[in-house]
């Protein structure tokens, strides 16, 4: 089975510039706070012009939400591949959502832990974070509806999806205040246990 073709020089340069801008932004956000950091400061720290920054990110907020499409796709994959598809319940969604929480902070996404910490601890990012959560709820509800042979979610699909995603969001909200960087999955599992009770 053939792997992906190697990136050309232009693609490698673009990937390197993208990573340098993102790393510079994260360093500044962590050091002086998201709200106090400007695009000009990020560009300067990454040794690029502000115009170059805007070729890669529409806003400084987008640095922290750059992987939202991939994140939503991963959640969809986990829910679709779950073992217990015989019943539509919050409990049946626990394992795929917990697995997704583990992947969010896993080694394959080295900056995800830093980004998640910043997003969950910065009040001015709450609106964007909520939109992402609503996207997850919609996508999960759509999966549940499709599995029921329906073209659109009914109330029961929306409620189950909303509770499952709320368990994830609750774990994320409390995770930055824990002493363990690997506590997210445990918190999400506890949230599902509370929901089940």
PDB file of C-alpha atoms in Angstrom:
ATOM      1  CA  UNK A   1       0.000   0.000   0.000  1.00  0.00           C
ATOM      2  CA  UNK A   2       1.555   3.280  -1.086  1.00  0.00           C
ATOM      3  CA  UNK A   3       1.888   6.109   1.431  1.00  0.00           C
ATOM      4  CA  UNK A   4       1.286   9.772   0.790  1.00  0.00           C
ATOM      5  CA  UNK A   5       3.587  11.299  -1.806  1.00  0.00           C
ATOM      6  CA  UNK A   6       6.350  13.432  -0.303  1.00  0.00           C
ATOM      7  CA  UNK A   7       5.630  17.132  -0.024  1.00  0.00           C
ATOM      8  CA  UNK A   8       7.260  19.426  -2.522  1.00  0.00           C
ATOM      9  CA  UNK A   9       9.511  22.279  -1.446  1.00  0.00           C
ATOM     10  CA  UNK A  10       6.716  24.862  -1.575  1.00  0.00           C
ATOM     11  CA  UNK A  11       4.405  22.691   0.571  1.00  0.00           C
ATOM     12  CA  UNK A  12       7.201  22.023   3.075  1.00  0.00           C
ATOM     13  CA  UNK A  13       7.936  25.750   3.318  1.00  0.00           C
ATOM     14  CA  UNK A  14       4.237  26.510   3.816  1.00  0.00           C
ATOM     15  CA  UNK A  15       3.934  23.850   6.517  1.00  0.00           C
ATOM     16  CA  UNK A  16       7.033  25.174   8.272  1.00  0.00           C
ATOM     17  CA  UNK A  17       5.770  28.789   8.179  1.00  0.00           C
ATOM     18  CA  UNK A  18       2.351  27.686   9.436  1.00  0.00           C
ATOM     19  CA  UNK A  19       3.944  25.820  12.354  1.00  0.00           C
ATOM     20  CA  UNK A  20       6.262  28.728  13.198  1.00  0.00           C
ATOM     21  CA  UNK A  21       3.355  31.193  13.309  1.00  0.00           C
ATOM     22  CA  UNK A  22       1.248  28.839  15.437  1.00  0.00           C
ATOM     23  CA  UNK A  23       4.130  28.178  17.855  1.00  0.00           C
ATOM     24  CA  UNK A  24       4.899  31.892  18.183  1.00  0.00           C
ATOM     25  CA  UNK A  25       1.232  32.645  18.853  1.00  0.00           C
ATOM     26  CA  UNK A  26       0.934  29.928  21.488  1.00  0.00           C
ATOM     27  CA  UNK A  27       4.115  31.099  23.236  1.00  0.00           C
ATOM     28  CA  UNK A  28       2.804  34.670  23.387  1.00  0.00           C
ATOM     29  CA  UNK A  29      -0.705  33.638  24.450  1.00  0.00           C
ATOM     30  CA  UNK A  30       0.768  31.607  27.307  1.00  0.00           C
ATOM     31  CA  UNK A  31       3.258  34.288  28.345  1.00  0.00           C
ATOM     32  CA  UNK A  32       1.182  37.454  28.186  1.00  0.00           C
ATOM     33  CA  UNK A  33      -2.381  36.240  27.695  1.00  0.00           C
ATOM     34  CA  UNK A  34      -4.542  35.799  24.623  1.00  0.00           C
ATOM     35  CA  UNK A  35      -6.294  39.170  24.915  1.00  0.00           C
ATOM     36  CA  UNK A  36      -3.056  41.117  25.352  1.00  0.00           C
ATOM     37  CA  UNK A  37      -1.428  39.563  22.281  1.00  0.00           C
ATOM     38  CA  UNK A  38      -1.687  41.270  18.886  1.00  0.00           C
ATOM     39  CA  UNK A  39      -1.267  39.895  15.392  1.00  0.00           C
ATOM     40  CA  UNK A  40       1.694  42.256  14.909  1.00  0.00           C
ATOM     41  CA  UNK A  41       3.414  40.724  17.945  1.00  0.00           C
ATOM     42  CA  UNK A  42       2.770  37.199  16.665  1.00  0.00           C
ATOM     43  CA  UNK A  43       4.110  38.074  13.213  1.00  0.00           C
ATOM     44  CA  UNK A  44       7.202  39.679  14.711  1.00  0.00           C
ATOM     45  CA  UNK A  45       7.884  36.676  16.963  1.00  0.00           C
ATOM     46  CA  UNK A  46       7.508  34.335  13.969  1.00  0.00           C
ATOM     47  CA  UNK A  47       9.740  36.581  11.818  1.00  0.00           C
ATOM     48  CA  UNK A  48       7.027  37.112   9.206  1.00  0.00           C
ATOM     49  CA  UNK A  49       4.972  40.103   8.121  1.00  0.00           C
ATOM     50  CA  UNK A  50       1.386  40.637   9.335  1.00  0.00           C
ATOM     51  CA  UNK A  51       0.296  40.049   5.732  1.00  0.00           C
ATOM     52  CA  UNK A  52       1.931  36.616   5.854  1.00  0.00           C
ATOM     53  CA  UNK A  53       0.121  35.867   9.122  1.00  0.00           C
ATOM     54  CA  UNK A  54      -3.204  36.633   7.419  1.00  0.00           C
ATOM     55  CA  UNK A  55      -2.366  34.283   4.552  1.00  0.00           C
ATOM     56  CA  UNK A  56      -2.445  31.446   7.081  1.00  0.00           C
ATOM     57  CA  UNK A  57      -4.992  32.602   9.679  1.00  0.00           C
ATOM     58  CA  UNK A  58      -7.954  34.958   9.267  1.00  0.00           C
ATOM     59  CA  UNK A  59      -7.709  36.065  12.925  1.00  0.00           C
ATOM     60  CA  UNK A  60      -5.545  35.299  15.942  1.00  0.00           C
ATOM     61  CA  UNK A  61      -8.513  33.285  17.281  1.00  0.00           C
ATOM     62  CA  UNK A  62      -8.156  30.928  14.321  1.00  0.00           C
ATOM     63  CA  UNK A  63      -4.735  29.835  15.570  1.00  0.00           C
ATOM     64  CA  UNK A  64      -6.505  28.125  18.482  1.00  0.00           C
ATOM     65  CA  UNK A  65      -9.319  26.673  16.378  1.00  0.00           C
ATOM     66  CA  UNK A  66      -7.360  25.687  13.285  1.00  0.00           C
ATOM     67  CA  UNK A  67      -8.127  21.993  13.740  1.00  0.00           C
ATOM     68  CA  UNK A  68     -11.871  22.338  14.374  1.00  0.00           C
ATOM     69  CA  UNK A  69     -12.828  20.582  11.119  1.00  0.00           C
ATOM     70  CA  UNK A  70     -10.491  17.660  11.830  1.00  0.00           C
ATOM     71  CA  UNK A  71     -11.718  17.565  15.417  1.00  0.00           C
ATOM     72  CA  UNK A  72     -15.375  17.338  14.366  1.00  0.00           C
ATOM     73  CA  UNK A  73     -14.495  14.628  11.829  1.00  0.00           C
ATOM     74  CA  UNK A  74     -12.691  12.607  14.513  1.00  0.00           C
ATOM     75  CA  UNK A  75     -15.699  12.772  16.840  1.00  0.00           C
ATOM     76  CA  UNK A  76     -17.974  11.635  14.007  1.00  0.00           C
ATOM     77  CA  UNK A  77     -15.638   8.703  13.254  1.00  0.00           C
ATOM     78  CA  UNK A  78     -15.557   7.597  16.898  1.00  0.00           C
ATOM     79  CA  UNK A  79     -19.334   7.765  17.305  1.00  0.00           C
ATOM     80  CA  UNK A  80     -19.982   6.015  13.974  1.00  0.00           C
ATOM     81  CA  UNK A  81     -17.555   3.186  14.830  1.00  0.00           C
ATOM     82  CA  UNK A  82     -18.886   2.570  18.346  1.00  0.00           C
ATOM     83  CA  UNK A  83     -19.598  -1.023  19.397  1.00  0.00           C
ATOM     84  CA  UNK A  84     -23.036  -0.421  20.924  1.00  0.00           C
ATOM     85  CA  UNK A  85     -25.207   0.767  18.050  1.00  0.00           C
ATOM     86  CA  UNK A  86     -28.235  -1.292  19.045  1.00  0.00           C
ATOM     87  CA  UNK A  87     -29.606   1.367  21.384  1.00  0.00           C
ATOM     88  CA  UNK A  88     -29.698   5.118  21.097  1.00  0.00           C
ATOM     89  CA  UNK A  89     -28.716   6.305  24.550  1.00  0.00           C
ATOM     90  CA  UNK A  90     -26.321   8.596  26.323  1.00  0.00           C
ATOM     91  CA  UNK A  91     -24.636   5.552  27.862  1.00  0.00           C
ATOM     92  CA  UNK A  92     -23.963   4.090  24.387  1.00  0.00           C
ATOM     93  CA  UNK A  93     -22.093   7.279  23.441  1.00  0.00           C
ATOM     94  CA  UNK A  94     -19.867   7.306  26.537  1.00  0.00           C
ATOM     95  CA  UNK A  95     -16.975   5.205  25.190  1.00  0.00           C
ATOM     96  CA  UNK A  96     -16.632   6.929  21.799  1.00  0.00           C
ATOM     97  CA  UNK A  97     -16.796  10.380  23.408  1.00  0.00           C
ATOM     98  CA  UNK A  98     -14.261   9.400  26.095  1.00  0.00           C
ATOM     99  CA  UNK A  99     -12.022   7.986  23.351  1.00  0.00           C
ATOM    100  CA  UNK A 100     -12.356  11.284  21.489  1.00  0.00           C
ATOM    101  CA  UNK A 101     -11.354  13.182  24.662  1.00  0.00           C
ATOM    102  CA  UNK A 102      -8.216  11.039  24.923  1.00  0.00           C
ATOM    103  CA  UNK A 103      -7.355  11.705  21.267  1.00  0.00           C
ATOM    104  CA  UNK A 104      -7.799  15.472  21.732  1.00  0.00           C
ATOM    105  CA  UNK A 105      -4.823  15.588  24.063  1.00  0.00           C
ATOM    106  CA  UNK A 106      -2.844  12.703  22.615  1.00  0.00           C
ATOM    107  CA  UNK A 107       0.758  12.704  21.364  1.00  0.00           C
ATOM    108  CA  UNK A 108      -0.338  12.802  17.719  1.00  0.00           C
ATOM    109  CA  UNK A 109      -1.572  16.366  18.326  1.00  0.00           C
ATOM    110  CA  UNK A 110       1.334  17.957  20.254  1.00  0.00           C
ATOM    111  CA  UNK A 111      -0.122  21.479  20.438  1.00  0.00           C
ATOM    112  CA  UNK A 112      -3.666  20.378  21.219  1.00  0.00           C
ATOM    113  CA  UNK A 113      -3.050  20.281  24.974  1.00  0.00           C
ATOM    114  CA  UNK A 114      -1.735  23.860  24.950  1.00  0.00           C
ATOM    115  CA  UNK A 115      -4.552  25.094  22.718  1.00  0.00           C
ATOM    116  CA  UNK A 116      -7.225  23.392  24.814  1.00  0.00           C
ATOM    117  CA  UNK A 117      -5.830  24.910  28.006  1.00  0.00           C
ATOM    118  CA  UNK A 118      -5.875  28.382  26.462  1.00  0.00           C
ATOM    119  CA  UNK A 119      -9.378  28.023  25.022  1.00  0.00           C
ATOM    120  CA  UNK A 120     -10.854  26.720  28.272  1.00  0.00           C
ATOM    121  CA  UNK A 121      -9.199  29.380  30.419  1.00  0.00           C
ATOM    122  CA  UNK A 122      -9.853  32.465  28.243  1.00  0.00           C
ATOM    123  CA  UNK A 123     -13.337  33.978  28.746  1.00  0.00           C
ATOM    124  CA  UNK A 124     -13.217  35.962  25.492  1.00  0.00           C
ATOM    125  CA  UNK A 125     -13.021  32.663  23.542  1.00  0.00           C
ATOM    126  CA  UNK A 126     -16.239  31.286  25.058  1.00  0.00           C
ATOM    127  CA  UNK A 127     -18.362  32.259  22.045  1.00  0.00           C
ATOM    128  CA  UNK A 128     -16.159  30.420  19.555  1.00  0.00           C
ATOM    129  CA  UNK A 129     -15.910  27.457  21.915  1.00  0.00           C
ATOM    130  CA  UNK A 130     -19.706  27.314  22.159  1.00  0.00           C
ATOM    131  CA  UNK A 131     -20.053  27.323  18.369  1.00  0.00           C
ATOM    132  CA  UNK A 132     -17.674  24.357  18.214  1.00  0.00           C
ATOM    133  CA  UNK A 133     -19.699  22.519  20.862  1.00  0.00           C
ATOM    134  CA  UNK A 134     -22.926  23.169  18.926  1.00  0.00           C
ATOM    135  CA  UNK A 135     -21.227  21.774  15.818  1.00  0.00           C
ATOM    136  CA  UNK A 136     -20.354  18.579  17.713  1.00  0.00           C
ATOM    137  CA  UNK A 137     -23.945  18.271  18.963  1.00  0.00           C
ATOM    138  CA  UNK A 138     -25.361  18.733  15.468  1.00  0.00           C
ATOM    139  CA  UNK A 139     -22.960  16.214  13.919  1.00  0.00           C
ATOM    140  CA  UNK A 140     -23.680  13.548  16.549  1.00  0.00           C
ATOM    141  CA  UNK A 141     -27.445  14.117  16.269  1.00  0.00           C
ATOM    142  CA  UNK A 142     -27.164  13.712  12.489  1.00  0.00           C
ATOM    143  CA  UNK A 143     -25.382  10.364  12.943  1.00  0.00           C
ATOM    144  CA  UNK A 144     -28.068   9.119  15.334  1.00  0.00           C
ATOM    145  CA  UNK A 145     -30.820  10.194  12.949  1.00  0.00           C
ATOM    146  CA  UNK A 146     -29.128   8.508   9.977  1.00  0.00           C
ATOM    147  CA  UNK A 147     -28.752   5.291  11.983  1.00  0.00           C
ATOM    148  CA  UNK A 148     -32.499   5.443  12.634  1.00  0.00           C
ATOM    149  CA  UNK A 149     -33.123   5.788   8.900  1.00  0.00           C
ATOM    150  CA  UNK A 150     -34.262   9.399   9.182  1.00  0.00           C
ATOM    151  CA  UNK A 151     -33.126  12.329   7.024  1.00  0.00           C
ATOM    152  CA  UNK A 152     -32.959  14.774   9.955  1.00  0.00           C
ATOM    153  CA  UNK A 153     -32.623  14.530  13.748  1.00  0.00           C
ATOM    154  CA  UNK A 154     -35.754  14.261  15.864  1.00  0.00           C
ATOM    155  CA  UNK A 155     -35.967  15.628  19.417  1.00  0.00           C
ATOM    156  CA  UNK A 156     -34.667  12.402  20.953  1.00  0.00           C
ATOM    157  CA  UNK A 157     -31.539  12.428  18.753  1.00  0.00           C
ATOM    158  CA  UNK A 158     -30.846  16.051  19.628  1.00  0.00           C
ATOM    159  CA  UNK A 159     -31.308  15.439  23.377  1.00  0.00           C
ATOM    160  CA  UNK A 160     -29.013  12.396  23.452  1.00  0.00           C
ATOM    161  CA  UNK A 161     -26.344  14.194  21.393  1.00  0.00           C
ATOM    162  CA  UNK A 162     -26.611  17.311  23.538  1.00  0.00           C
ATOM    163  CA  UNK A 163     -26.174  15.392  26.810  1.00  0.00           C
ATOM    164  CA  UNK A 164     -23.219  13.392  25.449  1.00  0.00           C
ATOM    165  CA  UNK A 165     -21.449  16.524  24.204  1.00  0.00           C
ATOM    166  CA  UNK A 166     -22.271  18.287  27.501  1.00  0.00           C
ATOM    167  CA  UNK A 167     -20.386  15.520  29.322  1.00  0.00           C
ATOM    168  CA  UNK A 168     -17.374  16.227  27.109  1.00  0.00           C
ATOM    169  CA  UNK A 169     -17.706  19.997  27.574  1.00  0.00           C
ATOM    170  CA  UNK A 170     -18.011  19.603  31.358  1.00  0.00           C
ATOM    171  CA  UNK A 171     -14.821  17.560  31.456  1.00  0.00           C
ATOM    172  CA  UNK A 172     -13.037  20.148  29.317  1.00  0.00           C
ATOM    173  CA  UNK A 173     -14.214  22.979  31.562  1.00  0.00           C
ATOM    174  CA  UNK A 174     -12.790  21.330  34.690  1.00  0.00           C
ATOM    175  CA  UNK A 175      -9.683  19.798  33.129  1.00  0.00           C
ATOM    176  CA  UNK A 176      -7.413  22.923  33.247  1.00  0.00           C
ATOM    177  CA  UNK A 177      -7.886  23.037  37.048  1.00  0.00           C
ATOM    178  CA  UNK A 178      -6.625  19.503  37.646  1.00  0.00           C
ATOM    179  CA  UNK A 179      -3.094  18.584  38.632  1.00  0.00           C
ATOM    180  CA  UNK A 180      -2.906  15.820  36.017  1.00  0.00           C
ATOM    181  CA  UNK A 181      -2.567  16.659  32.330  1.00  0.00           C
ATOM    182  CA  UNK A 182      -4.077  13.250  31.517  1.00  0.00           C
ATOM    183  CA  UNK A 183      -7.224  13.688  33.632  1.00  0.00           C
ATOM    184  CA  UNK A 184      -9.597  14.705  30.823  1.00  0.00           C
ATOM    185  CA  UNK A 185     -10.837  11.206  29.966  1.00  0.00           C
ATOM    186  CA  UNK A 186     -11.441  10.493  33.671  1.00  0.00           C
ATOM    187  CA  UNK A 187     -13.439  13.707  34.057  1.00  0.00           C
ATOM    188  CA  UNK A 188     -15.528  12.960  30.964  1.00  0.00           C
ATOM    189  CA  UNK A 189     -16.223   9.444  32.276  1.00  0.00           C
ATOM    190  CA  UNK A 190     -17.321  10.911  35.619  1.00  0.00           C
ATOM    191  CA  UNK A 191     -19.596  13.333  33.778  1.00  0.00           C
ATOM    192  CA  UNK A 192     -21.261  10.426  31.936  1.00  0.00           C
ATOM    193  CA  UNK A 193     -21.705   8.617  35.280  1.00  0.00           C
ATOM    194  CA  UNK A 194     -23.435  11.711  36.717  1.00  0.00           C
ATOM    195  CA  UNK A 195     -25.648  11.970  33.621  1.00  0.00           C
ATOM    196  CA  UNK A 196     -26.603   8.284  33.900  1.00  0.00           C
ATOM    197  CA  UNK A 197     -27.648   8.773  37.539  1.00  0.00           C
TER     198      UNK A 197
END
